């Protein structure tokens, strides 16, 4: 009876071979597990960097911003991820293959005024199976400000906001509805002999430089006013 319960060495060996054939190898005898995706990406990105990034120009008109530039990554990277920001907000991104190339950006809905544009580049490695590794630890960025002056006047190279009175003449104003390149007539503005805005005297009787005007004489130069419509 005791002999029947005892396994011979040959029986133990055969049992082990059968378990191995059926995939029953103990876990302790398994080889090391495959590398994680993060580890693989880290290895691919080792030594990769953006060699050059430039902005050729960025501008905006009537709410439409557009810009372009160039990029160049290190020898063993074969693509780049490009991100485009306006005033710190990501507006769009793209991936471009190759070691170098040009980028283009356009976006509508830009408000009038001064803005800050940023392009940010990351090197990428794309393998033969199309798997993409973005090297997020090695970005390079470039910034440039631009002005959308569709709600402004540009006069003699200077910009003025819509509704701004000409500092040299209170009878002129930036009115984009009339002109964006020259001062417009400011019908509601009044100027005294020194060019400061003042209200009309009572009864809308006005005079200029102590001379008779509208059949009214001036008592003092400081009390003499002229209406803009009568200056032009």
CSV table of N, CA and C in Angstrom, one decimal, residues 42-101:
chain,number,residue,atom,x,y,z
A,42,UNK,N,11.2,56.6,-23.6
A,42,UNK,CA,12.3,57.3,-23.0
A,42,UNK,C,13.6,56.9,-23.8
A,43,UNK,N,13.8,55.7,-24.1
A,43,UNK,CA,14.9,55.2,-24.9
A,43,UNK,C,15.0,55.8,-26.3
A,44,UNK,N,13.9,55.9,-26.9
A,44,UNK,CA,13.8,56.5,-28.3
A,44,UNK,C,14.1,58.0,-28.3
A,45,UNK,N,13.7,58.6,-27.2
A,45,UNK,CA,13.9,60.1,-27.1
A,45,UNK,C,15.2,60.5,-26.5
A,46,UNK,N,16.0,59.5,-26.1
A,46,UNK,CA,17.3,59.9,-25.5
A,46,UNK,C,18.2,60.6,-26.5
A,47,UNK,N,18.6,61.8,-26.2
A,47,UNK,CA,19.5,62.5,-27.1
A,47,UNK,C,18.8,63.2,-28.3
A,48,UNK,N,17.5,63.2,-28.3
A,48,UNK,CA,16.7,63.9,-29.4
A,48,UNK,C,16.4,65.3,-28.9
A,49,UNK,N,16.5,66.3,-29.9
A,49,UNK,CA,16.2,67.7,-29.5
A,49,UNK,C,15.9,68.5,-30.8
A,50,UNK,N,15.3,69.7,-30.5
A,50,UNK,CA,15.0,70.6,-31.6
A,50,UNK,C,16.2,71.4,-31.9
A,51,UNK,N,16.8,71.4,-33.1
A,51,UNK,CA,18.0,72.1,-33.4
A,51,UNK,C,17.6,73.6,-33.7
A,52,UNK,N,16.5,73.8,-34.4
A,52,UNK,CA,16.2,75.2,-34.7
A,52,UNK,C,14.7,75.4,-34.8
A,53,UNK,N,14.2,76.6,-34.5
A,53,UNK,CA,12.8,76.9,-34.6
A,53,UNK,C,12.7,78.4,-34.8
A,54,UNK,N,12.0,78.8,-35.8
A,54,UNK,CA,11.9,80.3,-36.2
A,54,UNK,C,10.5,80.7,-36.5
A,55,UNK,N,10.3,82.0,-36.4
A,55,UNK,CA,9.0,82.6,-36.8
A,55,UNK,C,9.4,83.6,-37.9
A,56,UNK,N,8.9,83.4,-39.1
A,56,UNK,CA,9.1,84.3,-40.2
A,56,UNK,C,8.3,85.5,-40.1
A,57,UNK,N,7.1,85.4,-39.6
A,57,UNK,CA,6.2,86.5,-39.4
A,57,UNK,C,4.8,86.0,-38.9
A,58,UNK,N,4.2,86.9,-38.2
A,58,UNK,CA,2.8,86.7,-37.7
A,58,UNK,C,2.1,88.0,-37.7
A,59,UNK,N,0.9,88.0,-38.2
A,59,UNK,CA,0.1,89.2,-38.3
A,59,UNK,C,-1.4,88.9,-38.3
A,60,UNK,N,-2.2,89.9,-38.1
A,60,UNK,CA,-3.7,89.7,-38.0
A,60,UNK,C,-4.4,90.9,-38.6
A,61,UNK,N,-5.5,90.6,-39.3
A,61,UNK,CA,-6.3,91.7,-39.8
A,61,UNK,C,-7.8,91.2,-39.8
A,62,UNK,N,-8.6,92.1,-39.3
A,62,UNK,CA,-10.1,91.8,-39.2
A,62,UNK,C,-10.3,90.4,-38.6
A,63,UNK,N,-9.6,90.1,-37.5
A,63,UNK,CA,-9.8,88.9,-36.8
A,63,UNK,C,-9.2,87.6,-37.3
A,64,UNK,N,-8.4,87.7,-38.4
A,64,UNK,CA,-7.8,86.5,-39.0
A,64,UNK,C,-6.3,86.6,-38.8
A,65,UNK,N,-5.7,85.7,-37.9
A,65,UNK,CA,-4.3,85.7,-37.7
A,65,UNK,C,-3.6,84.7,-38.5
A,66,UNK,N,-2.4,84.9,-39.1
A,66,UNK,CA,-1.7,84.0,-39.9
A,66,UNK,C,-0.2,84.2,-39.6
A,67,UNK,N,0.5,83.1,-39.6
A,67,UNK,CA,2.0,83.1,-39.4
A,67,UNK,C,2.7,81.9,-40.1
A,68,UNK,N,4.0,82.0,-40.1
A,68,UNK,CA,4.8,80.9,-40.7
A,68,UNK,C,6.2,80.9,-40.1
A,69,UNK,N,6.9,79.8,-40.3
A,69,UNK,CA,8.3,79.8,-39.9
A,69,UNK,C,8.9,78.4,-40.3
A,70,UNK,N,10.0,78.1,-39.6
A,70,UNK,CA,10.7,76.9,-39.9
A,70,UNK,C,11.1,76.1,-38.7
A,71,UNK,N,11.4,74.8,-38.9
A,71,UNK,CA,11.8,74.0,-37.7
A,71,UNK,C,12.9,72.9,-38.2
A,72,UNK,N,13.7,72.4,-37.3
A,72,UNK,CA,14.7,71.5,-37.6
A,72,UNK,C,15.0,70.6,-36.3
A,73,UNK,N,15.0,69.3,-36.5
A,73,UNK,CA,15.2,68.4,-35.3
A,73,UNK,C,16.5,67.7,-35.5
A,74,UNK,N,17.0,67.0,-34.4
A,74,UNK,CA,18.2,66.3,-34.5
A,74,UNK,C,18.2,65.1,-35.4
A,75,UNK,N,19.3,64.5,-35.7
A,75,UNK,CA,19.5,63.5,-36.8
A,75,UNK,C,18.6,62.3,-36.6
A,76,UNK,N,18.5,61.8,-35.4
A,76,UNK,CA,17.7,60.5,-35.2
A,76,UNK,C,16.3,60.7,-34.9
A,77,UNK,N,15.8,62.0,-34.9
A,77,UNK,CA,14.4,62.3,-34.8
A,77,UNK,C,13.9,62.4,-36.3
A,78,UNK,N,12.7,62.0,-36.5
A,78,UNK,CA,12.2,62.1,-37.9
A,78,UNK,C,10.9,62.8,-38.1
A,79,UNK,N,10.5,63.6,-37.1
A,79,UNK,CA,9.3,64.3,-37.1
A,79,UNK,C,9.3,65.4,-36.0
A,80,UNK,N,8.3,66.2,-36.0
A,80,UNK,CA,8.1,67.2,-35.0
A,80,UNK,C,6.7,67.5,-34.7
A,81,UNK,N,6.4,67.7,-33.4
A,81,UNK,CA,5.0,68.1,-33.0
A,81,UNK,C,5.1,69.6,-32.8
A,82,UNK,N,4.2,70.4,-33.4
A,82,UNK,CA,4.2,71.8,-33.4
A,82,UNK,C,2.9,72.3,-32.7
A,83,UNK,N,3.0,73.1,-31.7
A,83,UNK,CA,1.8,73.7,-31.0
A,83,UNK,C,1.8,75.2,-31.1
A,84,UNK,N,0.6,75.7,-31.3
A,84,UNK,CA,0.5,77.2,-31.5
A,84,UNK,C,-0.4,77.8,-30.5
A,85,UNK,N,0.1,78.8,-29.8
A,85,UNK,CA,-0.6,79.5,-28.7
A,85,UNK,C,-0.8,81.0,-29.0
A,86,UNK,N,-1.9,81.5,-28.6
A,86,UNK,CA,-2.2,82.9,-28.6
A,86,UNK,C,-2.5,83.4,-27.2
A,87,UNK,N,-1.8,84.3,-26.7
A,87,UNK,CA,-2.0,84.8,-25.3
A,87,UNK,C,-2.0,83.6,-24.3
A,88,UNK,N,-1.1,82.6,-24.5
A,88,UNK,CA,-1.0,81.5,-23.6
A,88,UNK,C,-2.0,80.4,-23.7
A,89,UNK,N,-2.9,80.5,-24.7
A,89,UNK,CA,-4.0,79.5,-24.9
A,89,UNK,C,-3.6,78.7,-26.1
A,90,UNK,N,-3.6,77.4,-26.0
A,90,UNK,CA,-3.4,76.5,-27.2
A,90,UNK,C,-4.5,76.6,-28.2
A,91,UNK,N,-4.2,77.0,-29.4
A,91,UNK,CA,-5.2,77.2,-30.4
A,91,UNK,C,-5.2,76.1,-31.4
A,92,UNK,N,-4.1,75.5,-31.7
A,92,UNK,CA,-4.0,74.3,-32.6
A,92,UNK,C,-2.7,73.6,-32.5
A,93,UNK,N,-2.6,72.4,-33.1
A,93,UNK,CA,-1.3,71.7,-33.1
A,93,UNK,C,-1.3,70.8,-34.3
A,94,UNK,N,-0.1,70.4,-34.7
A,94,UNK,CA,0.1,69.4,-35.8
A,94,UNK,C,1.4,68.7,-35.7
A,95,UNK,N,1.5,67.6,-36.5
A,95,UNK,CA,2.7,66.8,-36.5
A,95,UNK,C,3.2,66.8,-38.0
A,96,UNK,N,4.5,67.1,-38.1
A,96,UNK,CA,5.1,67.2,-39.4
A,96,UNK,C,6.3,66.2,-39.5
A,97,UNK,N,6.4,65.4,-40.5
A,97,UNK,CA,7.4,64.4,-40.6
A,97,UNK,C,8.6,65.0,-41.3
A,98,UNK,N,9.8,64.3,-41.1
A,98,UNK,CA,11.0,64.8,-41.7
A,98,UNK,C,12.0,65.3,-40.6
A,99,UNK,N,13.2,65.7,-41.0
A,99,UNK,CA,14.1,66.3,-40.1
A,99,UNK,C,14.0,67.8,-40.0
A,100,UNK,N,13.4,68.4,-41.0
A,100,UNK,CA,13.2,69.9,-41.0
A,100,UNK,C,12.1,70.2,-42.0
A,101,UNK,N,11.6,71.4,-41.9
A,101,UNK,CA,10.5,71.9,-42.7
A,101,UNK,C,10.0,73.2,-42.3
